[in-house]
Amino acid sequence: MKAARYYGATDIRIDHDAPEPIPGPRQLLVDVAWSGICGSDLHFWTIGPSPDRTLGLPSTLGHELCGTVRDPPVWSKFKHGDKVMVDPRICCRGCQACKDGTSAACSDLGYLGGTTEYGGFGERVVVKESELYLLPENIPLEYAAIIEPLAVVQHAIKVSGVKEWKGRDVLVLGGGPIGFALLLVLKAAGADRVIVSEPAAVRREQVKSLSKGVINPIEESVEKKCLELTDGRGAEVVFDCAGVPAGLESAFDAIRFNGLYVMIAVWEKPVSIPCMKFLAKHITMKGAYIFDDDSMGEVLDMMATGKLTGYEKMVTSHIGIDDIVDKGFKELIANKDSHIKILVSPT
């Protein structure tokens, strides 16, 4: 089997004889069609494996993936060739978190392409049947891999607890892949007063059509510009997709009294919270990590019914597996701001 195998920092090699994944109980074999390069994959490429990683090297990365079912057993509800989206989370389904439907908090959480030897940057994977979603005919396979990051932001929107988005002043920090995905799903939810704070000019241009206004936090005061764009009200809800200390500070400046701050970004280092602003403004803080058991299906439904549109714009490049280093990882390092999502085909 052909796969791009991860050996360590800046070391990914094309292997034509990678181990074939073998289906276990209730698992199906899936031929990978496309897999997205995620920020966590990029972190492994630049920094190296996590210190707590127990899986040996080499392994195959890639957890944002879609594909087709190969030769399913007679008990399966799927047919050979069915187009599917993969939920990459590996959960025990027995702990309290899993029973509550919050399996992102599973006591034994893993994920395909991270805690498994195989992943989306290989020709085949094995997945529990329960973690596969049949793709509606009107969702092209070449864009289906982005459903995973869209599920992440759908989950964050639900975590906020806000039911009606029309007429609410929303500030999004960061216009990268997660920020862009959030803007698409917020639009589908009815949000019509969304402001984006993003330092990169290319990304500000990318999100301009999805927002009421954009802010350059390097040259402008996020607080003052946000007040200007909201007629003095300030932001009612802030989604942090940036994960930088300056962004957190600006969020607490721009947010109004009784405002809500939702953290989606993964932070690499501990950060201090401006506690007096948090106290004085009665700010509510929430965190949203990965996604729950319903979010991926909800995104699929929104895409299939036409409620969620423009998702094709998230994909800025399709490449083959042989080019994954030069046109994938190195390209994202050199021209990060020009890309939202690069999808890789293992064939």
mmCIF file of C-alpha atoms in Angstrom:
data_model
loop_
_atom_site.group_PDB
_atom_site.id
_atom_site.type_symbol
_atom_site.label_atom_id
_atom_site.label_comp_id
_atom_site.label_asym_id
_atom_site.label_seq_id
_atom_site.Cartn_x
_atom_site.Cartn_y
_atom_site.Cartn_z
ATOM 1 C CA MET A 1 0.000 0.000 0.000
ATOM 2 C CA LYS A 2 1.227 3.476 -0.867
ATOM 3 C CA ALA A 3 1.372 6.057 1.917
ATOM 4 C CA ALA A 4 3.180 9.211 3.008
ATOM 5 C CA ARG A 5 4.824 8.012 6.228
ATOM 6 C CA TYR A 6 5.777 10.314 9.071
ATOM 7 C CA TYR A 7 9.219 9.681 10.588
ATOM 8 C CA GLY A 8 9.603 12.858 12.637
ATOM 9 C CA ALA A 9 10.040 16.620 12.264
ATOM 10 C CA THR A 10 10.363 17.633 8.575
ATOM 11 C CA ASP A 11 10.623 13.960 7.620
ATOM 12 C CA ILE A 12 7.776 12.494 5.577
ATOM 13 C CA ARG A 13 8.597 9.810 3.012
ATOM 14 C CA ILE A 14 6.581 8.105 0.299
ATOM 15 C CA ASP A 15 6.418 4.391 1.077
ATOM 16 C CA HIS A 16 5.105 1.984 -1.579
ATOM 17 C CA ASP A 17 5.037 -0.920 0.867
ATOM 18 C CA ALA A 18 3.286 0.550 3.907
ATOM 19 C CA PRO A 19 1.447 -1.924 6.158
ATOM 20 C CA GLU A 20 -2.094 -2.730 5.039
ATOM 21 C CA PRO A 21 -4.702 -1.937 7.714
ATOM 22 C CA ILE A 22 -6.689 -5.030 8.674
ATOM 23 C CA PRO A 23 -10.354 -4.599 9.650
ATOM 24 C CA GLY A 24 -11.252 -5.617 13.190
ATOM 25 C CA PRO A 25 -14.704 -6.251 14.676
ATOM 26 C CA ARG A 26 -17.375 -3.968 13.143
ATOM 27 C CA GLN A 27 -14.758 -2.209 11.025
ATOM 28 C CA LEU A 28 -14.829 -1.529 7.289
ATOM 29 C CA LEU A 29 -12.048 -0.954 4.797
ATOM 30 C CA VAL A 30 -12.177 2.474 3.136
ATOM 31 C CA ASP A 31 -10.240 3.583 0.053
ATOM 32 C CA VAL A 32 -9.147 7.144 0.808
ATOM 33 C CA ALA A 33 -10.105 9.714 -1.830
ATOM 34 C CA TRP A 34 -8.967 12.970 -0.221
ATOM 35 C CA SER A 35 -7.426 14.009 3.074
ATOM 36 C CA GLY A 36 -6.825 17.535 4.348
ATOM 37 C CA ILE A 37 -3.587 18.794 5.885
ATOM 38 C CA CYS A 38 -4.609 20.047 9.324
ATOM 39 C CA GLY A 39 -2.824 22.427 11.666
ATOM 40 C CA SER A 40 -1.970 19.502 13.937
ATOM 41 C CA ASP A 41 -0.329 17.685 11.003
ATOM 42 C CA LEU A 42 1.662 20.840 10.314
ATOM 43 C CA HIS A 43 2.658 20.998 13.990
ATOM 44 C CA PHE A 44 4.006 17.440 13.826
ATOM 45 C CA TRP A 45 5.923 18.371 10.676
ATOM 46 C CA THR A 46 7.565 21.455 12.158
ATOM 47 C CA ILE A 47 7.995 20.496 15.828
ATOM 48 C CA GLY A 48 7.977 16.706 15.886
ATOM 49 C CA PRO A 49 5.758 14.178 17.674
ATOM 50 C CA SER A 50 4.129 15.027 20.988
ATOM 51 C CA PRO A 51 6.165 14.060 24.082
ATOM 52 C CA ASP A 52 3.303 11.856 25.300
ATOM 53 C CA ARG A 53 2.989 10.000 21.994
ATOM 54 C CA THR A 54 2.936 6.240 22.594
ATOM 55 C CA LEU A 55 2.630 5.184 18.952
ATOM 56 C CA GLY A 56 5.941 4.286 17.371
ATOM 57 C CA LEU A 57 7.308 5.773 14.172
ATOM 58 C CA PRO A 58 6.869 5.728 11.265
ATOM 59 C CA SER A 59 3.114 6.206 11.050
ATOM 60 C CA THR A 60 0.694 7.770 8.589
ATOM 61 C CA LEU A 61 -0.941 11.108 9.418
ATOM 62 C CA GLY A 62 -4.200 12.522 8.057
ATOM 63 C CA HIS A 63 -7.503 12.680 9.949
ATOM 64 C CA GLU A 64 -9.676 14.910 7.723
ATOM 65 C CA LEU A 65 -10.644 12.313 5.143
ATOM 66 C CA CYS A 66 -13.289 10.895 2.879
ATOM 67 C CA GLY A 67 -13.343 7.930 0.541
ATOM 68 C CA THR A 68 -15.236 4.893 -0.730
ATOM 69 C CA VAL A 69 -16.156 1.655 1.014
ATOM 70 C CA ARG A 70 -14.256 -1.411 -0.196
ATOM 71 C CA ASP A 71 -15.787 -4.920 -0.130
ATOM 72 C CA PRO A 72 -17.931 -4.560 3.012
ATOM 73 C CA PRO A 73 -19.015 -7.683 4.934
ATOM 74 C CA VAL A 74 -22.557 -8.999 4.493
ATOM 75 C CA TRP A 75 -23.671 -7.501 7.823
ATOM 76 C CA SER A 76 -22.814 -3.940 6.772
ATOM 77 C CA LYS A 77 -25.417 -1.377 5.743
ATOM 78 C CA PHE A 78 -22.893 0.037 3.249
ATOM 79 C CA LYS A 79 -22.273 -1.192 -0.292
ATOM 80 C CA HIS A 80 -19.001 -1.457 -2.186
ATOM 81 C CA GLY A 81 -18.167 1.928 -3.670
ATOM 82 C CA ASP A 82 -20.362 3.950 -1.330
ATOM 83 C CA LYS A 83 -18.919 7.438 -0.850
ATOM 84 C CA VAL A 84 -18.370 8.180 2.822
ATOM 85 C CA MET A 85 -17.076 10.799 5.223
ATOM 86 C CA VAL A 86 -14.979 9.501 8.107
ATOM 87 C CA ASP A 87 -15.385 10.549 11.732
ATOM 88 C CA PRO A 88 -11.725 10.192 12.797
ATOM 89 C CA ARG A 89 -12.396 10.087 16.535
ATOM 90 C CA ILE A 90 -11.696 6.767 18.229
ATOM 91 C CA CYS A 91 -13.803 6.532 21.373
ATOM 92 C CA CYS A 92 -14.456 3.759 23.872
ATOM 93 C CA ARG A 93 -18.250 4.310 23.764
ATOM 94 C CA GLY A 94 -18.412 2.993 27.311
ATOM 95 C CA CYS A 95 -17.284 5.841 29.586
ATOM 96 C CA GLN A 96 -19.696 8.440 30.966
ATOM 97 C CA ALA A 97 -18.638 11.087 28.435
ATOM 98 C CA CYS A 98 -19.375 8.741 25.535
ATOM 99 C CA LYS A 99 -22.719 7.723 27.039
ATOM 100 C CA ASP A 100 -23.612 11.418 27.347
ATOM 101 C CA GLY A 101 -22.870 12.012 23.650
ATOM 102 C CA THR A 102 -19.790 14.091 24.478
ATOM 103 C CA SER A 103 -17.278 11.572 23.184
ATOM 104 C CA ALA A 104 -14.684 14.287 22.509
ATOM 105 C CA ALA A 105 -14.136 14.008 26.265
ATOM 106 C CA CYS A 106 -13.751 10.206 26.107
ATOM 107 C CA SER A 107 -11.401 8.903 28.786
ATOM 108 C CA ASP A 108 -9.561 6.919 26.102
ATOM 109 C CA LEU A 109 -9.865 9.309 23.149
ATOM 110 C CA GLY A 110 -7.705 8.697 20.094
ATOM 111 C CA TYR A 111 -7.990 9.597 16.446
ATOM 112 C CA LEU A 112 -7.326 8.020 13.091
ATOM 113 C CA GLY A 113 -4.132 9.394 11.586
ATOM 114 C CA GLY A 114 -2.784 10.378 14.982
ATOM 115 C CA THR A 115 -2.970 7.483 17.396
ATOM 116 C CA THR A 116 -3.167 4.814 14.680
ATOM 117 C CA GLU A 117 -0.426 3.510 12.408
ATOM 118 C CA TYR A 118 -2.562 4.265 9.334
ATOM 119 C CA GLY A 119 -4.195 7.536 8.279
ATOM 120 C CA GLY A 120 -5.627 9.629 5.481
ATOM 121 C CA PHE A 121 -2.274 10.126 3.781
ATOM 122 C CA GLY A 122 -2.353 6.455 2.800
ATOM 123 C CA GLU A 123 -4.412 4.575 0.237
ATOM 124 C CA ARG A 124 -6.601 2.737 2.760
ATOM 125 C CA VAL A 125 -7.838 2.963 6.343
ATOM 126 C CA VAL A 126 -10.089 0.855 8.552
ATOM 127 C CA VAL A 127 -12.971 2.545 10.348
ATOM 128 C CA LYS A 128 -15.803 1.364 12.568
ATOM 129 C CA GLU A 129 -19.007 1.286 10.565
ATOM 130 C CA SER A 130 -20.620 3.565 13.153
ATOM 131 C CA GLU A 131 -18.050 6.283 12.368
ATOM 132 C CA LEU A 132 -18.889 6.448 8.646
ATOM 133 C CA TYR A 133 -21.379 8.864 7.073
ATOM 134 C CA LEU A 134 -22.868 8.154 3.674
ATOM 135 C CA LEU A 135 -22.356 11.189 1.453
ATOM 136 C CA PRO A 136 -25.433 12.621 -0.282
ATOM 137 C CA GLU A 137 -25.150 12.602 -4.066
ATOM 138 C CA ASN A 138 -24.897 16.395 -4.285
ATOM 139 C CA ILE A 139 -21.783 16.652 -2.081
ATOM 140 C CA PRO A 140 -18.712 16.155 -4.315
ATOM 141 C CA LEU A 141 -16.127 13.734 -2.956
ATOM 142 C CA GLU A 142 -13.345 16.188 -3.812
ATOM 143 C CA TYR A 143 -14.693 18.595 -1.174
ATOM 144 C CA ALA A 144 -16.055 16.172 1.427
ATOM 145 C CA ALA A 145 -12.861 16.061 3.516
ATOM 146 C CA ILE A 146 -13.566 19.596 4.768
ATOM 147 C CA ILE A 147 -16.642 18.338 6.616
ATOM 148 C CA GLU A 148 -14.428 17.523 9.610
ATOM 149 C CA PRO A 149 -13.269 21.131 10.273
ATOM 150 C CA LEU A 150 -16.806 22.334 9.541
ATOM 151 C CA ALA A 151 -18.035 19.953 12.255
ATOM 152 C CA VAL A 152 -15.550 21.534 14.677
ATOM 153 C CA VAL A 153 -17.082 24.986 14.223
ATOM 154 C CA GLN A 154 -20.649 23.660 14.178
ATOM 155 C CA HIS A 155 -19.909 22.195 17.603
ATOM 156 C CA ALA A 156 -18.502 25.536 18.806
ATOM 157 C CA ILE A 157 -21.631 27.360 17.659
ATOM 158 C CA LYS A 158 -23.772 24.916 19.638
ATOM 159 C CA VAL A 159 -21.524 25.238 22.692
ATOM 160 C CA SER A 160 -22.171 28.993 22.648
ATOM 161 C CA GLY A 161 -25.796 28.311 23.526
ATOM 162 C CA VAL A 162 -26.997 31.055 21.169
ATOM 163 C CA LYS A 163 -30.110 29.965 19.262
ATOM 164 C CA GLU A 164 -30.807 33.037 17.128
ATOM 165 C CA TRP A 165 -27.871 34.626 15.281
ATOM 166 C CA LYS A 166 -29.600 37.186 13.092
ATOM 167 C CA GLY A 167 -28.972 40.691 14.419
ATOM 168 C CA ARG A 168 -26.233 39.687 16.870
ATOM 169 C CA ASP A 169 -22.848 41.427 16.847
ATOM 170 C CA VAL A 170 -20.206 38.719 16.474
ATOM 171 C CA LEU A 171 -16.420 39.117 16.446
ATOM 172 C CA VAL A 172 -14.252 36.341 15.000
ATOM 173 C CA LEU A 173 -10.556 36.402 15.845
ATOM 174 C CA GLY A 174 -8.542 34.814 13.043
ATOM 175 C CA GLY A 175 -9.465 34.270 9.398
ATOM 176 C CA GLY A 176 -7.502 31.057 8.857
ATOM 177 C CA PRO A 177 -8.999 27.617 8.108
ATOM 178 C CA ILE A 178 -11.103 27.378 11.278
ATOM 179 C CA GLY A 179 -12.097 31.046 11.153
ATOM 180 C CA PHE A 180 -13.163 30.712 7.516
ATOM 181 C CA ALA A 181 -15.135 27.543 8.289
ATOM 182 C CA LEU A 182 -16.817 29.326 11.200
ATOM 183 C CA LEU A 183 -17.898 32.195 8.956
ATOM 184 C CA LEU A 184 -19.542 29.751 6.540
ATOM 185 C CA VAL A 185 -21.497 27.978 9.281
ATOM 186 C CA LEU A 186 -22.437 31.242 11.024
ATOM 187 C CA LYS A 187 -23.827 32.490 7.719
ATOM 188 C CA ALA A 188 -25.830 29.278 7.388
ATOM 189 C CA ALA A 189 -27.135 29.861 10.927
ATOM 190 C CA GLY A 190 -28.396 33.315 9.956
ATOM 191 C CA ALA A 191 -25.636 35.543 11.352
ATOM 192 C CA ASP A 192 -25.562 38.847 9.485
ATOM 193 C CA ARG A 193 -23.379 41.088 11.671
ATOM 194 C CA VAL A 194 -20.015 39.312 11.836
ATOM 195 C CA ILE A 195 -16.695 41.158 12.117
ATOM 196 C CA VAL A 196 -13.321 39.486 11.540
ATOM 197 C CA SER A 197 -10.002 40.498 13.085
ATOM 198 C CA GLU A 198 -7.133 39.141 10.983
ATOM 199 C CA PRO A 199 -3.567 40.497 10.594
ATOM 200 C CA ALA A 200 -2.803 38.952 7.167
ATOM 201 C CA ALA A 201 -3.968 41.022 4.188
ATOM 202 C CA VAL A 202 -4.539 37.942 2.011
ATOM 203 C CA ARG A 203 -6.815 36.384 4.593
ATOM 204 C CA ARG A 204 -8.706 39.629 5.196
ATOM 205 C CA GLU A 205 -9.485 39.647 1.491
ATOM 206 C CA GLN A 206 -10.607 35.992 1.620
ATOM 207 C CA VAL A 207 -13.145 36.613 4.390
ATOM 208 C CA LYS A 208 -14.380 40.038 3.269
ATOM 209 C CA SER A 209 -17.461 38.714 1.463
ATOM 210 C CA LEU A 210 -18.476 36.654 4.514
ATOM 211 C CA SER A 211 -18.316 39.491 7.032
ATOM 212 C CA LYS A 212 -19.764 42.894 7.825
ATOM 213 C CA GLY A 213 -16.265 44.286 8.259
ATOM 214 C CA VAL A 214 -12.647 43.287 8.702
ATOM 215 C CA ILE A 215 -10.084 44.642 11.148
ATOM 216 C CA ASN A 216 -6.305 44.727 10.845
ATOM 217 C CA PRO A 217 -5.280 44.264 14.506
ATOM 218 C CA ILE A 218 -1.709 45.306 13.719
ATOM 219 C CA GLU A 219 -2.686 48.782 12.523
ATOM 220 C CA GLU A 220 -6.086 49.330 14.156
ATOM 221 C CA SER A 221 -7.552 49.131 17.639
ATOM 222 C CA VAL A 222 -9.835 46.101 17.638
ATOM 223 C CA GLU A 223 -11.928 47.673 20.390
ATOM 224 C CA LYS A 224 -12.423 51.017 18.630
ATOM 225 C CA LYS A 225 -13.063 49.480 15.218
ATOM 226 C CA CYS A 226 -15.502 46.974 16.689
ATOM 227 C CA LEU A 227 -17.400 49.769 18.451
ATOM 228 C CA GLU A 228 -17.478 51.713 15.193
ATOM 229 C CA LEU A 229 -18.835 48.750 13.218
ATOM 230 C CA THR A 230 -21.472 47.939 15.855
ATOM 231 C CA ASP A 231 -22.736 51.500 16.383
ATOM 232 C CA GLY A 232 -21.153 51.623 19.829
ATOM 233 C CA ARG A 233 -22.531 48.312 21.107
ATOM 234 C CA GLY A 234 -19.379 46.191 21.026
ATOM 235 C CA ALA A 235 -19.275 42.457 20.390
ATOM 236 C CA GLU A 236 -21.939 40.306 22.004
ATOM 237 C CA VAL A 237 -20.160 37.056 21.088
ATOM 238 C CA VAL A 238 -16.461 36.519 20.369
ATOM 239 C CA PHE A 239 -15.103 33.342 18.775
ATOM 240 C CA ASP A 240 -11.343 32.974 19.228
ATOM 241 C CA CYS A 241 -9.919 31.025 16.282
ATOM 242 C CA ALA A 242 -6.450 32.572 16.603
ATOM 243 C CA GLY A 243 -5.092 31.422 19.941
ATOM 244 C CA VAL A 244 -2.647 34.263 20.558
ATOM 245 C CA PRO A 245 -2.378 36.388 23.747
ATOM 246 C CA ALA A 246 -2.868 39.675 21.891
ATOM 247 C CA GLY A 247 -6.105 38.328 20.436
ATOM 248 C CA LEU A 248 -7.425 37.381 23.862
ATOM 249 C CA GLU A 249 -6.624 40.871 25.157
ATOM 250 C CA SER A 250 -8.377 42.494 22.200
ATOM 251 C CA ALA A 251 -11.401 40.230 22.655
ATOM 252 C CA PHE A 252 -11.868 41.319 26.255
ATOM 253 C CA ASP A 253 -11.525 44.957 25.167
ATOM 254 C CA ALA A 254 -14.061 44.638 22.349
ATOM 255 C CA ILE A 255 -16.641 42.502 24.107
ATOM 256 C CA ARG A 256 -19.657 44.201 25.658
ATOM 257 C CA PHE A 257 -21.042 43.812 29.201
ATOM 258 C CA ASN A 258 -22.475 40.294 29.696
ATOM 259 C CA GLY A 259 -20.677 39.226 26.528
ATOM 260 C CA LEU A 260 -19.690 35.684 25.586
ATOM 261 C CA TYR A 261 -16.187 34.492 24.645
ATOM 262 C CA VAL A 262 -15.867 31.065 22.976
ATOM 263 C CA MET A 263 -12.416 29.545 22.598
ATOM 264 C CA ILE A 264 -11.941 27.246 19.588
ATOM 265 C CA ALA A 265 -8.219 27.726 18.983
ATOM 266 C CA VAL A 266 -5.702 25.245 20.353
ATOM 267 C CA TRP A 267 -3.159 27.145 22.454
ATOM 268 C CA GLU A 268 0.465 26.041 22.409
ATOM 269 C CA LYS A 269 1.372 27.798 25.672
ATOM 270 C CA PRO A 270 -0.435 28.849 28.864
ATOM 271 C CA VAL A 271 -1.965 32.311 28.695
ATOM 272 C CA SER A 272 -2.986 34.909 31.276
ATOM 273 C CA ILE A 273 -6.581 36.083 31.334
ATOM 274 C CA PRO A 274 -7.298 39.798 31.979
ATOM 275 C CA CYS A 275 -9.238 38.954 35.118
ATOM 276 C CA MET A 276 -10.454 42.458 36.011
ATOM 277 C CA LYS A 277 -12.063 42.901 32.579
ATOM 278 C CA PHE A 278 -13.507 39.407 32.892
ATOM 279 C CA LEU A 279 -14.925 40.363 36.291
ATOM 280 C CA ALA A 280 -16.115 43.885 35.538
ATOM 281 C CA LYS A 281 -17.785 43.028 32.227
ATOM 282 C CA HIS A 282 -19.463 39.842 33.546
ATOM 283 C CA ILE A 283 -17.942 37.914 30.638
ATOM 284 C CA THR A 284 -18.862 34.272 30.117
ATOM 285 C CA MET A 285 -16.040 32.063 28.798
ATOM 286 C CA LYS A 286 -16.601 28.714 27.100
ATOM 287 C CA GLY A 287 -14.314 26.236 25.394
ATOM 288 C CA ALA A 288 -15.236 24.081 22.392
ATOM 289 C CA TYR A 289 -12.962 21.133 21.601
ATOM 290 C CA ILE A 290 -13.216 18.839 18.550
ATOM 291 C CA PHE A 291 -16.943 18.035 18.044
ATOM 292 C CA ASP A 292 -19.808 16.057 19.523
ATOM 293 C CA ASP A 293 -21.573 13.015 18.075
ATOM 294 C CA ASP A 294 -24.147 15.040 16.125
ATOM 295 C CA SER A 295 -22.139 17.863 14.543
ATOM 296 C CA MET A 296 -20.794 15.994 11.516
ATOM 297 C CA GLY A 297 -24.250 14.767 10.550
ATOM 298 C CA GLU A 298 -25.652 18.266 11.029
ATOM 299 C CA VAL A 299 -23.035 19.714 8.677
ATOM 300 C CA LEU A 300 -23.809 17.032 6.087
ATOM 301 C CA ASP A 301 -27.502 17.916 6.258
ATOM 302 C CA MET A 302 -26.809 21.646 5.857
ATOM 303 C CA MET A 303 -24.597 20.998 2.837
ATOM 304 C CA ALA A 304 -27.036 18.563 1.233
ATOM 305 C CA THR A 305 -30.019 20.915 1.612
ATOM 306 C CA GLY A 306 -28.129 23.960 0.333
ATOM 307 C CA LYS A 307 -28.293 25.794 3.643
ATOM 308 C CA LEU A 308 -24.488 25.741 3.914
ATOM 309 C CA THR A 309 -22.945 27.128 0.739
ATOM 310 C CA GLY A 310 -19.557 28.323 -0.442
ATOM 311 C CA TYR A 311 -17.658 25.479 1.218
ATOM 312 C CA GLU A 312 -15.754 24.861 -2.024
ATOM 313 C CA LYS A 313 -13.837 28.082 -1.326
ATOM 314 C CA MET A 314 -12.170 26.405 1.655
ATOM 315 C CA VAL A 315 -10.128 24.204 -0.689
ATOM 316 C CA THR A 316 -7.292 26.226 -2.163
ATOM 317 C CA SER A 317 -5.373 23.293 -3.660
ATOM 318 C CA HIS A 318 -5.765 19.621 -4.619
ATOM 319 C CA ILE A 319 -2.488 17.680 -4.816
ATOM 320 C CA GLY A 320 -1.273 14.101 -5.225
ATOM 321 C CA ILE A 321 0.511 12.154 -2.512
ATOM 322 C CA ASP A 322 3.860 12.364 -4.329
ATOM 323 C CA ASP A 323 3.744 16.150 -3.896
ATOM 324 C CA ILE A 324 2.664 16.159 -0.239
ATOM 325 C CA VAL A 325 6.000 17.498 1.035
ATOM 326 C CA ASP A 326 6.782 20.210 -1.532
ATOM 327 C CA LYS A 327 3.258 21.294 -2.531
ATOM 328 C CA GLY A 328 1.685 20.443 0.805
ATOM 329 C CA PHE A 329 3.684 20.871 4.007
ATOM 330 C CA LYS A 330 6.444 23.122 2.645
ATOM 331 C CA GLU A 331 3.915 25.191 0.714
ATOM 332 C CA LEU A 332 1.858 25.757 3.856
ATOM 333 C CA ILE A 333 4.954 26.842 5.759
ATOM 334 C CA ALA A 334 6.098 29.213 3.004
ATOM 335 C CA ASN A 335 2.690 30.604 1.985
ATOM 336 C CA LYS A 336 0.427 29.865 4.945
ATOM 337 C CA ASP A 337 -1.759 32.937 4.542
ATOM 338 C CA SER A 338 -2.556 32.158 0.892
ATOM 339 C CA HIS A 339 -4.152 28.824 1.741
ATOM 340 C CA ILE A 340 -7.202 27.720 3.649
ATOM 341 C CA LYS A 341 -7.115 23.963 3.070
ATOM 342 C CA ILE A 342 -4.901 21.738 0.913
ATOM 343 C CA LEU A 343 -6.404 18.337 0.109
ATOM 344 C CA VAL A 344 -4.223 15.341 -0.735
ATOM 345 C CA SER A 345 -5.110 12.314 -2.860
ATOM 346 C CA PRO A 346 -3.162 9.148 -1.961
ATOM 347 C CA THR A 347 -3.551 7.659 -5.443
#
